[in-house]
Amino acid sequence: MNVEEYIASGILELYVAGQLSEDENLEVHGYALKYPEIMKEIEEIEAAVLALGKTVSPGLRHNFEIISDIIDIQKETKVVELGKKDVNWSWYIGWAASLLLAVGLVWMYTQNQDLKKQIQVTETEKQTLEEQITNANTSLEKTQELLNTIRDKNITVIALGGQEVSPDSYAKAYWNKQEQKVFIDAKGLPEPPNGFVYQVWSLKLDPLTPTSIGLLEDFASDQNKVFTMNNPNESEAFGITLEPEGGSESPTLEQLYALGAIAAP
Amino acid sequence: MQLDLLVKKFQAKDVAAFERLHAMYAENICGVINTIVRNDDLAQEICQDVFIKVWNNAESYNPAKGRFFTWILNIARNAAIDEVRSKSYKNNKKNLSADYFVGILDHGSSAESKVDAIGLKKLVKALKEKCIQVIELLYFKGYTQKEAAEELDIPIGTIKTRNRSCISQLRKNLKL
């Protein structure tokens, strides 16, 4: 690069005036560092402008103390501002605390709702349990009643054996002849298929005369499977057949599930 | 190199370095402000504010992007122009840009009080008027070359060369 030409171009004067673009400034700065002549030229231009500026100065004293005072005050002011910020902390803490409180309240409310729900659930469970206890008591009473009944001295026990249709089936009849009642224990019978029902017959053997004494209704839902029915007949045997719902006039012997004769007294 | 070091120290918030830089530039910068506001006391006040601003913005100066003097000069020019544009100032004085700063020397009592005022007067008087115009516009008032060309009604290409020869003349006069 021709340094003299560069200097003569007037670009350095514009550089000191601050009239160049950012790129041009960087370029001049680079050349100034590289070529001492350019640096010297810049300094002389600057000195000339400085000297000219002085001619129009107000001529009042340039007291640096005023400026350093202001700088000091600024520093102090900054410290005071920090202090103010400390005061502001309480403001922030206040808001943070109330926010926390609000969140806390919402949380407590939810917790409360949950507890209420739990109490309801427990209440329901308790009711169910009480019902179960009542049911158990009732069923216990029934069982005892049943036990008492079959322990009665007038009771005749008849075992009804399984027949061809269902050899494994069995049943028992407890007959109180005086009270004309028969209790059928049907625990040994399979559940009847849908649309069918067991029918109990009192039988006379010579000649064979069946008389219906009742149906084992609601077989599946009866837990004890002990059914009470009236029997005014002079029975010699009992039989249980499977009949279409509602029962039949006469027994369907092909569906005879259990049969047992009464031992002669 | 010494200036570079001073500027570096100043940027590191060294008050002593700042004081030396202030001593180097304050009078000149105040003068530049005065060419714009044309009021000694006001110029002095703005000048102080400018140096406070310079201190507070120390870290924003980048040596690669220009001379330290140019940086302060720019801050000072802007502060002075802002002042002139503000309403309060408009009420005090009107239309100040018309004449050039030779006027300040001619009837400014402040310049008279200065020890080397006579020498400086010579310096300025020795310059041709068109030199004073172009230097004042480019350096003290911050006109761009294009704006200066329009103001002086000369081709833009002339500004650069005229400025160069005027500064050379000023430098010669300084050595007298």
Tab-separated table of C-alpha atoms in Angstrom:
chain	number	residue	atom	x	y	z
A	1	MET	CA	0.000	0.000	0.000
A	2	ASN	CA	1.154	3.513	-0.782
A	3	VAL	CA	1.096	5.154	2.648
A	4	GLU	CA	1.676	8.662	1.339
A	5	GLU	CA	-1.191	8.421	-1.096
A	6	TYR	CA	-3.406	7.023	1.635
A	7	ILE	CA	-2.558	9.947	3.908
A	8	ALA	CA	-3.028	12.453	1.110
A	9	SER	CA	-6.488	11.092	0.296
A	10	GLY	CA	-7.968	12.934	3.293
A	11	ILE	CA	-9.491	9.796	4.765
A	12	LEU	CA	-7.605	10.263	8.049
A	13	GLU	CA	-9.127	13.727	8.561
A	14	LEU	CA	-12.557	12.206	8.113
A	15	TYR	CA	-11.584	9.384	10.478
A	16	VAL	CA	-10.856	11.870	13.265
A	17	ALA	CA	-14.104	13.696	12.497
A	18	GLY	CA	-15.983	10.398	12.937
A	19	GLN	CA	-17.342	10.603	9.388
A	20	LEU	CA	-16.410	7.095	8.255
A	21	SER	CA	-18.414	3.900	8.158
A	22	GLU	CA	-17.735	1.151	10.664
A	23	ASP	CA	-15.774	-0.898	8.110
A	24	GLU	CA	-13.677	2.118	7.106
A	25	ASN	CA	-12.957	2.858	10.770
A	26	LEU	CA	-11.707	-0.688	11.290
A	27	GLU	CA	-9.543	-0.396	8.160
A	28	VAL	CA	-7.940	2.878	9.257
A	29	HIS	CA	-7.365	1.488	12.746
A	30	GLY	CA	-5.650	-1.549	11.223
A	31	TYR	CA	-3.363	0.588	9.021
A	32	ALA	CA	-2.573	2.906	11.935
A	33	LEU	CA	-1.329	-0.051	13.965
A	34	LYS	CA	0.684	-1.301	10.970
A	35	TYR	CA	2.176	1.987	9.697
A	36	PRO	CA	3.578	4.395	12.313
A	37	GLU	CA	3.406	7.251	9.752
A	38	ILE	CA	-0.337	6.865	9.582
A	39	MET	CA	-0.634	6.795	13.369
A	40	LYS	CA	1.494	9.951	13.605
A	41	GLU	CA	-0.606	11.702	10.973
A	42	ILE	CA	-3.810	10.836	12.855
A	43	GLU	CA	-2.390	12.185	16.096
A	44	GLU	CA	-1.356	15.442	14.442
A	45	ILE	CA	-4.766	15.912	12.848
A	46	GLU	CA	-6.355	15.297	16.223
A	47	ALA	CA	-4.002	17.774	17.906
A	48	ALA	CA	-4.888	20.434	15.332
A	49	VAL	CA	-8.610	19.951	15.863
A	50	LEU	CA	-8.080	20.013	19.622
A	51	ALA	CA	-6.218	23.278	19.344
A	52	LEU	CA	-8.940	24.794	17.221
A	53	GLY	CA	-11.609	23.665	19.660
A	54	LYS	CA	-9.803	25.442	22.442
A	55	THR	CA	-10.188	28.755	20.685
A	56	VAL	CA	-13.923	28.691	21.220
A	57	SER	CA	-13.883	27.259	24.728
A	58	PRO	CA	-15.985	29.185	27.274
A	59	GLY	CA	-12.709	29.720	29.146
A	60	LEU	CA	-14.207	28.845	32.497
A	61	ARG	CA	-12.208	26.628	34.836
A	62	HIS	CA	-12.426	22.968	34.049
A	63	ASN	CA	-12.745	21.665	37.538
A	64	PHE	CA	-12.452	17.929	37.616
A	65	GLU	CA	-13.484	17.930	41.273
A	66	ILE	CA	-17.070	18.662	40.301
A	67	ILE	CA	-17.043	15.651	37.990
A	68	SER	CA	-15.368	13.345	40.514
A	69	ASP	CA	-17.893	14.516	43.126
A	70	ILE	CA	-20.746	13.586	40.830
A	71	ILE	CA	-19.119	10.224	40.152
A	72	ASP	CA	-18.837	9.626	43.917
A	73	ILE	CA	-22.437	10.659	44.475
A	74	GLN	CA	-23.488	8.240	41.747
A	75	LYS	CA	-21.678	5.454	43.573
A	76	GLU	CA	-23.410	6.364	46.841
A	77	THR	CA	-26.727	6.634	45.081
A	78	LYS	CA	-26.217	3.154	43.764
A	79	VAL	CA	-25.670	1.895	47.317
A	80	VAL	CA	-28.815	3.688	48.469
A	81	GLU	CA	-30.698	2.108	45.595
A	82	LEU	CA	-29.555	-1.290	46.792
A	83	GLY	CA	-30.937	-0.361	50.206
A	84	LYS	CA	-34.228	0.533	48.618
A	85	LYS	CA	-34.256	-2.824	46.951
A	86	ASP	CA	-33.949	-4.357	50.405
A	87	VAL	CA	-37.127	-2.571	51.387
A	88	ASN	CA	-38.752	-3.955	48.288
A	89	TRP	CA	-37.896	-7.444	49.489
A	90	SER	CA	-40.624	-7.264	52.095
A	91	TRP	CA	-43.014	-6.413	49.309
A	92	TYR	CA	-41.926	-9.506	47.401
A	93	ILE	CA	-42.000	-11.639	50.538
A	94	GLY	CA	-45.487	-10.358	51.281
A	95	TRP	CA	-46.746	-11.363	47.887
A	96	ALA	CA	-44.903	-14.663	47.994
A	97	ALA	CA	-46.433	-15.390	51.406
A	98	SER	CA	-49.962	-14.606	50.295
A	99	LEU	CA	-49.475	-16.699	47.178
A	100	LEU	CA	-48.209	-19.531	49.355
A	101	LEU	CA	-51.206	-19.102	51.644
A	102	ALA	CA	-53.589	-19.222	48.696
A	103	VAL	CA	-51.934	-22.377	47.375
A	104	GLY	CA	-52.041	-23.819	50.898
A	105	LEU	CA	-55.743	-23.090	51.217
A	106	VAL	CA	-56.514	-24.749	47.914
A	107	TRP	CA	-54.463	-27.762	49.000
A	108	MET	CA	-56.271	-27.939	52.362
A	109	TYR	CA	-59.621	-27.694	50.616
A	110	THR	CA	-58.738	-30.582	48.294
A	111	GLN	CA	-57.481	-32.605	51.222
A	112	ASN	CA	-60.728	-31.901	53.082
A	113	GLN	CA	-62.805	-32.994	50.080
A	114	ASP	CA	-60.784	-36.206	49.861
A	115	LEU	CA	-61.308	-36.914	53.539
A	116	LYS	CA	-65.051	-36.322	53.189
A	117	LYS	CA	-65.157	-38.771	50.319
A	118	GLN	CA	-63.222	-41.327	52.331
A	119	ILE	CA	-65.653	-40.915	55.230
A	120	GLN	CA	-68.551	-41.526	52.852
A	121	VAL	CA	-66.914	-44.648	51.491
A	122	THR	CA	-66.225	-45.892	55.024
A	123	GLU	CA	-69.811	-45.111	55.993
A	124	THR	CA	-71.097	-47.166	53.072
A	125	GLU	CA	-68.731	-49.998	53.932
A	126	LYS	CA	-69.924	-49.871	57.503
A	127	GLN	CA	-73.550	-50.094	56.384
A	128	THR	CA	-72.764	-53.021	54.134
A	129	LEU	CA	-70.982	-54.767	56.994
A	130	GLU	CA	-73.912	-54.123	59.329
A	131	GLU	CA	-76.243	-55.537	56.729
A	132	GLN	CA	-74.009	-58.557	56.409
A	133	ILE	CA	-74.042	-59.002	60.175
A	134	THR	CA	-77.834	-58.734	60.241
A	135	ASN	CA	-78.027	-61.209	57.406
A	136	ALA	CA	-75.647	-63.540	59.194
A	137	ASN	CA	-77.697	-63.250	62.370
A	138	THR	CA	-80.870	-63.935	60.478
A	139	SER	CA	-79.366	-66.921	58.753
A	140	LEU	CA	-77.994	-68.144	62.081
A	141	GLU	CA	-81.461	-67.898	63.580
A	142	LYS	CA	-82.884	-69.759	60.634
A	143	THR	CA	-80.244	-72.433	60.911
A	144	GLN	CA	-80.933	-72.882	64.612
A	145	GLU	CA	-84.636	-72.995	63.965
A	146	LEU	CA	-83.986	-75.593	61.299
A	147	LEU	CA	-81.756	-77.540	63.622
A	148	ASN	CA	-84.410	-77.458	66.308
A	149	THR	CA	-86.988	-78.587	63.812
A	150	ILE	CA	-85.108	-81.608	62.633
A	151	ARG	CA	-84.212	-82.515	66.193
A	152	ASP	CA	-87.854	-82.754	67.038
A	153	LYS	CA	-88.703	-86.201	68.355
A	154	ASN	CA	-91.625	-86.588	65.949
A	155	ILE	CA	-89.394	-86.249	62.951
A	156	THR	CA	-88.845	-89.129	60.626
A	157	VAL	CA	-85.702	-88.883	58.506
A	158	ILE	CA	-85.857	-90.313	55.003
A	159	ALA	CA	-82.803	-90.536	52.810
A	160	LEU	CA	-83.554	-90.040	49.094
A	161	GLY	CA	-80.971	-91.754	46.887
A	162	GLY	CA	-79.851	-90.663	43.433
A	163	GLN	CA	-81.484	-92.327	40.434
A	164	GLU	CA	-80.484	-93.209	36.866
A	165	VAL	CA	-80.578	-89.621	35.573
A	166	SER	CA	-78.168	-88.455	38.232
A	167	PRO	CA	-76.705	-91.281	40.317
A	168	ASP	CA	-74.604	-88.885	42.428
A	169	SER	CA	-77.586	-86.836	43.592
A	170	TYR	CA	-79.103	-87.270	46.958
A	171	ALA	CA	-81.563	-85.519	49.286
A	172	LYS	CA	-83.137	-85.897	52.695
A	173	ALA	CA	-86.656	-85.485	53.869
A	174	TYR	CA	-87.514	-84.673	57.481
A	175	TRP	CA	-91.127	-85.476	57.977
A	176	ASN	CA	-93.130	-84.339	60.994
A	177	LYS	CA	-96.188	-86.426	60.613
A	178	GLN	CA	-98.045	-84.774	63.451
A	179	GLU	CA	-97.566	-81.247	62.139
A	180	GLN	CA	-97.952	-82.567	58.560
A	181	LYS	CA	-94.796	-80.893	57.419
A	182	VAL	CA	-91.869	-82.104	55.333
A	183	PHE	CA	-88.516	-80.401	55.239
A	184	ILE	CA	-86.561	-81.288	52.093
A	185	ASP	CA	-82.797	-80.897	52.308
A	186	ALA	CA	-81.849	-80.600	48.636
A	187	LYS	CA	-78.187	-79.740	49.008
A	188	GLY	CA	-77.199	-82.898	47.133
A	189	LEU	CA	-79.100	-81.995	43.963
A	190	PRO	CA	-77.513	-80.227	40.975
A	191	GLU	CA	-78.813	-76.777	40.076
A	192	PRO	CA	-81.804	-77.145	37.743
A	193	PRO	CA	-81.294	-75.887	34.197
A	194	ASN	CA	-83.084	-72.721	33.115
A	195	GLY	CA	-86.823	-73.166	32.695
A	196	PHE	CA	-86.926	-76.259	34.936
A	197	VAL	CA	-87.762	-76.761	38.581
A	198	TYR	CA	-87.644	-79.655	41.075
A	199	GLN	CA	-90.993	-81.016	42.162
A	200	VAL	CA	-91.465	-83.087	45.307
A	201	TRP	CA	-93.899	-85.960	45.314
A	202	SER	CA	-95.470	-87.941	48.107
A	203	LEU	CA	-95.898	-91.529	46.962
A	204	LYS	CA	-98.201	-94.384	47.823
A	205	LEU	CA	-96.570	-97.599	46.712
A	206	ASP	CA	-99.434	-100.014	46.195
A	207	PRO	CA	-100.695	-98.984	43.792
A	208	LEU	CA	-98.132	-96.297	42.872
A	209	THR	CA	-99.874	-92.960	43.394
A	210	PRO	CA	-97.849	-89.755	43.258
A	211	THR	CA	-99.180	-86.602	44.882
A	212	SER	CA	-97.368	-83.284	44.399
A	213	ILE	CA	-96.517	-81.576	47.645
A	214	GLY	CA	-94.685	-78.622	46.153
A	215	LEU	CA	-91.895	-77.133	44.083
A	216	LEU	CA	-88.347	-76.281	45.177
A	217	GLU	CA	-88.714	-72.639	44.031
A	218	ASP	CA	-85.708	-70.270	43.868
A	219	PHE	CA	-83.363	-73.232	44.171
A	220	ALA	CA	-80.217	-71.367	43.135
A	221	SER	CA	-80.668	-68.396	45.450
A	222	ASP	CA	-81.630	-70.410	48.540
A	223	GLN	CA	-78.470	-70.827	50.550
A	224	ASN	CA	-79.650	-73.493	52.970
A	225	LYS	CA	-81.349	-75.518	50.254
A	226	VAL	CA	-83.850	-76.610	52.906
A	227	PHE	CA	-87.435	-76.257	51.803
A	228	THR	CA	-90.509	-76.498	53.991
A	229	MET	CA	-93.748	-77.893	52.582
A	230	ASN	CA	-97.058	-79.228	53.857
A	231	ASN	CA	-97.770	-82.914	53.591
A	232	PRO	CA	-101.168	-84.119	54.800
A	233	ASN	CA	-100.709	-87.437	52.993
A	234	GLU	CA	-100.071	-90.883	54.411
A	235	SER	CA	-96.818	-91.016	52.481
A	236	GLU	CA	-94.886	-94.252	51.970
A	237	ALA	CA	-92.099	-92.704	49.915
A	238	PHE	CA	-90.846	-89.321	48.628
A	239	GLY	CA	-89.493	-88.597	45.146
A	240	ILE	CA	-88.018	-85.534	43.467
A	241	THR	CA	-88.319	-84.992	39.706
A	242	LEU	CA	-87.204	-82.265	37.351
A	243	GLU	CA	-90.210	-80.624	35.737
A	244	PRO	CA	-90.811	-77.667	33.412
A	245	GLU	CA	-91.288	-74.378	35.245
A	246	GLY	CA	-94.541	-74.254	37.173
A	247	GLY	CA	-94.539	-77.996	37.823
A	248	SER	CA	-96.518	-80.867	36.291
A	249	GLU	CA	-99.720	-82.736	37.078
A	250	SER	CA	-97.873	-86.022	37.243
A	251	PRO	CA	-94.189	-86.751	37.656
A	252	THR	CA	-91.902	-87.199	34.669
A	253	LEU	CA	-90.309	-90.428	35.777
A	254	GLU	CA	-87.458	-90.205	33.289
A	255	GLN	CA	-86.341	-87.135	35.213
A	256	LEU	CA	-86.531	-88.747	38.662
A	257	TYR	CA	-83.505	-87.382	40.522
A	258	ALA	CA	-83.988	-88.770	44.040
A	259	LEU	CA	-86.222	-91.355	45.631
A	260	GLY	CA	-86.505	-92.849	49.101
A	261	ALA	CA	-89.062	-95.033	50.895
A	262	ILE	CA	-90.137	-94.578	54.462
A	263	ALA	CA	-89.200	-97.469	56.687
A	264	ALA	CA	-92.200	-99.143	58.200
A	265	PRO	CA	-92.629	-98.103	61.807
B	1	MET	CA	0.720	4.156	23.270
B	2	GLN	CA	0.496	6.219	26.432
B	3	LEU	CA	-2.978	7.350	25.405
B	4	ASP	CA	-3.996	3.731	24.806
B	5	LEU	CA	-2.924	2.825	28.313
B	6	LEU	CA	-4.772	5.779	29.840
B	7	VAL	CA	-7.917	4.854	27.982
B	8	LYS	CA	-7.615	1.240	29.127
B	9	LYS	CA	-7.228	2.327	32.753
B	10	PHE	CA	-10.140	4.715	32.372
B	11	GLN	CA	-12.288	1.900	31.013
B	12	ALA	CA	-11.346	-0.101	34.112
B	13	LYS	CA	-12.883	2.782	36.136
B	14	ASP	CA	-9.571	4.336	37.191
B	15	VAL	CA	-10.535	7.857	38.309
B	16	ALA	CA	-6.946	9.154	38.113
B	17	ALA	CA	-6.707	8.110	34.463
B	18	PHE	CA	-10.055	9.734	33.814
B	19	GLU	CA	-8.813	12.958	35.389
B	20	ARG	CA	-5.858	13.035	33.007
B	21	LEU	CA	-8.072	12.398	29.995
B	22	HIS	CA	-10.389	15.128	31.199
B	23	ALA	CA	-7.466	17.533	31.412
B	24	MET	CA	-6.497	16.604	27.862
B	25	TYR	CA	-9.894	17.054	26.276
B	26	ALA	CA	-12.192	19.114	28.502
B	27	GLU	CA	-11.324	22.546	27.182
B	28	ASN	CA	-11.583	21.495	23.571
B	29	ILE	CA	-14.818	19.560	24.081
B	30	CYS	CA	-16.353	22.506	25.920
B	31	GLY	CA	-15.337	24.664	22.972
B	32	VAL	CA	-17.040	22.336	20.511
B	33	ILE	CA	-20.203	22.424	22.603
B	34	ASN	CA	-19.992	26.208	22.708
B	35	THR	CA	-19.896	26.436	18.923
B	36	ILE	CA	-23.287	24.779	18.968
B	37	VAL	CA	-25.039	26.283	22.003
B	38	ARG	CA	-23.324	29.719	21.918
B	39	ASN	CA	-23.619	30.225	25.644
B	40	ASP	CA	-20.537	29.970	27.861
B	41	ASP	CA	-22.250	28.894	31.067
B	42	LEU	CA	-24.568	26.468	29.326
B	43	ALA	CA	-21.650	25.039	27.346
B	44	GLN	CA	-19.727	24.530	30.574
B	45	GLU	CA	-22.707	22.766	32.164
B	46	ILE	CA	-23.280	20.474	29.176
B	47	CYS	CA	-19.561	19.805	29.059
B	48	GLN	CA	-19.653	18.496	32.630
B	49	ASP	CA	-22.646	16.297	31.831
B	50	VAL	CA	-20.802	14.965	28.790
B	51	PHE	CA	-17.841	13.870	30.899
B	52	ILE	CA	-20.172	12.189	33.409
B	53	LYS	CA	-21.778	10.400	30.483
B	54	VAL	CA	-18.337	9.442	29.161
B	55	TRP	CA	-17.476	7.951	32.565
B	56	ASN	CA	-20.745	6.054	32.869
B	57	ASN	CA	-20.458	4.638	29.341
B	58	ALA	CA	-16.729	3.908	29.532
B	59	GLU	CA	-17.135	0.246	28.624
B	60	SER	CA	-18.977	1.054	25.382
B	61	TYR	CA	-15.890	2.678	23.810
B	62	ASN	CA	-14.149	0.387	21.331
B	63	PRO	CA	-10.668	1.548	20.186
B	64	ALA	CA	-10.983	-0.415	16.952
B	65	LYS	CA	-13.963	1.690	15.926
B	66	GLY	CA	-12.360	5.092	16.262
B	67	ARG	CA	-10.261	7.535	18.214
B	68	PHE	CA	-11.068	8.151	21.857
B	69	PHE	CA	-11.252	11.868	21.030
B	70	THR	CA	-13.688	11.155	18.209
B	71	TRP	CA	-15.842	9.121	20.579
B	72	ILE	CA	-16.057	11.953	23.133
B	73	LEU	CA	-16.516	14.482	20.344
B	74	ASN	CA	-19.509	12.526	19.116
B	75	ILE	CA	-21.072	12.358	22.589
B	76	ALA	CA	-20.495	16.080	23.078
B	77	ARG	CA	-21.974	17.018	19.705
B	78	ASN	CA	-25.079	14.950	20.338
B	79	ALA	CA	-25.535	16.409	23.833
B	80	ALA	CA	-25.173	19.961	22.522
B	81	ILE	CA	-27.503	19.376	19.573
B	82	ASP	CA	-30.091	17.798	21.903
B	83	GLU	CA	-29.870	20.895	24.063
B	84	VAL	CA	-30.332	23.227	21.114
B	85	ARG	CA	-33.323	21.234	19.944
B	86	SER	CA	-34.986	21.277	23.368
B	87	LYS	CA	-37.795	23.744	23.787
B	88	SER	CA	-36.335	25.542	26.771
B	89	TYR	CA	-33.353	26.545	24.731
B	90	LYS	CA	-35.422	27.709	21.803
B	91	ASN	CA	-37.009	30.284	24.089
B	92	ASN	CA	-33.627	31.702	25.019
B	93	LYS	CA	-32.027	32.146	21.654
B	94	LYS	CA	-33.033	31.748	18.079
B	95	ASN	CA	-31.369	30.557	14.926
B	96	LEU	CA	-27.795	29.953	15.954
B	97	SER	CA	-26.450	27.929	13.088
B	98	ALA	CA	-26.204	30.805	10.643
B	99	ASP	CA	-22.833	32.300	11.488
B	100	TYR	CA	-19.553	30.559	12.245
B	101	PHE	CA	-17.538	30.547	15.361
B	102	VAL	CA	-15.217	33.295	14.377
B	103	GLY	CA	-17.956	35.431	15.869
B	104	ILE	CA	-17.345	33.963	19.290
B	105	LEU	CA	-13.772	35.163	19.194
B	106	ASP	CA	-14.664	38.582	17.899
B	107	HIS	CA	-17.077	39.618	20.635
B	108	GLY	CA	-16.769	36.844	23.220
B	109	SER	CA	-15.520	38.272	26.500
B	110	SER	CA	-14.494	34.773	27.635
B	111	ALA	CA	-11.890	34.331	24.949
B	112	GLU	CA	-10.405	37.654	25.886
B	113	SER	CA	-9.735	36.473	29.398
B	114	LYS	CA	-7.635	33.592	28.210
B	115	VAL	CA	-3.905	33.918	28.343
B	116	ASP	CA	-3.272	32.552	24.882
B	117	ALA	CA	-6.412	34.040	23.369
B	118	ILE	CA	-4.460	36.334	21.133
B	119	GLY	CA	-2.372	33.468	19.808
B	120	LEU	CA	-5.442	31.396	19.138
B	121	LYS	CA	-7.131	34.291	17.473
B	122	LYS	CA	-4.220	34.504	15.117
B	123	LEU	CA	-4.565	30.815	14.485
B	124	VAL	CA	-8.153	31.164	13.442
B	125	LYS	CA	-7.738	34.423	11.621
B	126	ALA	CA	-4.962	32.873	9.578
B	127	LEU	CA	-7.436	30.322	8.276
B	128	LYS	CA	-9.525	31.123	5.280
B	129	GLU	CA	-13.222	31.431	6.012
B	130	LYS	CA	-14.095	28.454	3.821
B	131	CYS	CA	-11.683	26.376	5.907
B	132	ILE	CA	-13.327	27.416	9.150
B	133	GLN	CA	-16.696	26.553	7.660
B	134	VAL	CA	-15.781	23.075	6.515
B	135	ILE	CA	-13.907	22.208	9.725
B	136	GLU	CA	-16.705	23.467	11.947
B	137	LEU	CA	-19.375	21.568	10.022
B	138	LEU	CA	-17.487	18.266	9.881
B	139	TYR	CA	-15.859	18.258	13.315
B	140	PHE	CA	-17.900	20.437	15.604
B	141	LYS	CA	-21.404	20.149	14.223
B	142	GLY	CA	-21.220	16.561	13.033
B	143	TYR	CA	-22.465	17.203	9.513
B	144	THR	CA	-21.965	14.363	7.058
B	145	GLN	CA	-19.950	15.117	3.907
B	146	LYS	CA	-23.194	15.252	1.941
B	147	GLU	CA	-24.841	17.641	4.411
B	148	ALA	CA	-21.743	19.835	4.511
B	149	ALA	CA	-21.643	19.897	0.692
B	150	GLU	CA	-25.260	21.037	0.583
B	151	GLU	CA	-24.727	23.618	3.302
B	152	LEU	CA	-21.685	25.103	1.587
B	153	ASP	CA	-23.130	24.568	-1.895
B	154	ILE	CA	-20.066	22.781	-3.225
B	155	PRO	CA	-19.717	19.308	-4.851
B	156	ILE	CA	-19.485	16.472	-2.330
B	157	GLY	CA	-16.158	15.331	-3.820
B	158	THR	CA	-14.635	18.669	-2.895
B	159	ILE	CA	-15.370	18.318	0.835
B	160	LYS	CA	-12.786	15.634	1.459
B	161	THR	CA	-9.931	17.408	-0.303
B	162	ARG	CA	-10.823	20.856	1.027
B	163	ASN	CA	-10.966	19.456	4.546
B	164	ARG	CA	-7.577	17.825	4.053
B	165	SER	CA	-5.915	21.038	2.847
B	166	CYS	CA	-7.609	23.132	5.562
B	167	ILE	CA	-6.422	20.827	8.333
B	168	SER	CA	-2.923	20.957	6.802
B	169	GLN	CA	-3.089	24.756	6.886
B	170	LEU	CA	-4.186	24.650	10.526
B	171	ARG	CA	-1.308	22.358	11.374
B	172	LYS	CA	1.125	24.695	9.670
B	173	ASN	CA	-0.259	27.651	11.598
B	174	LEU	CA	0.126	25.770	14.841
B	175	LYS	CA	3.824	25.348	14.215
B	176	LEU	CA	4.358	29.075	13.658
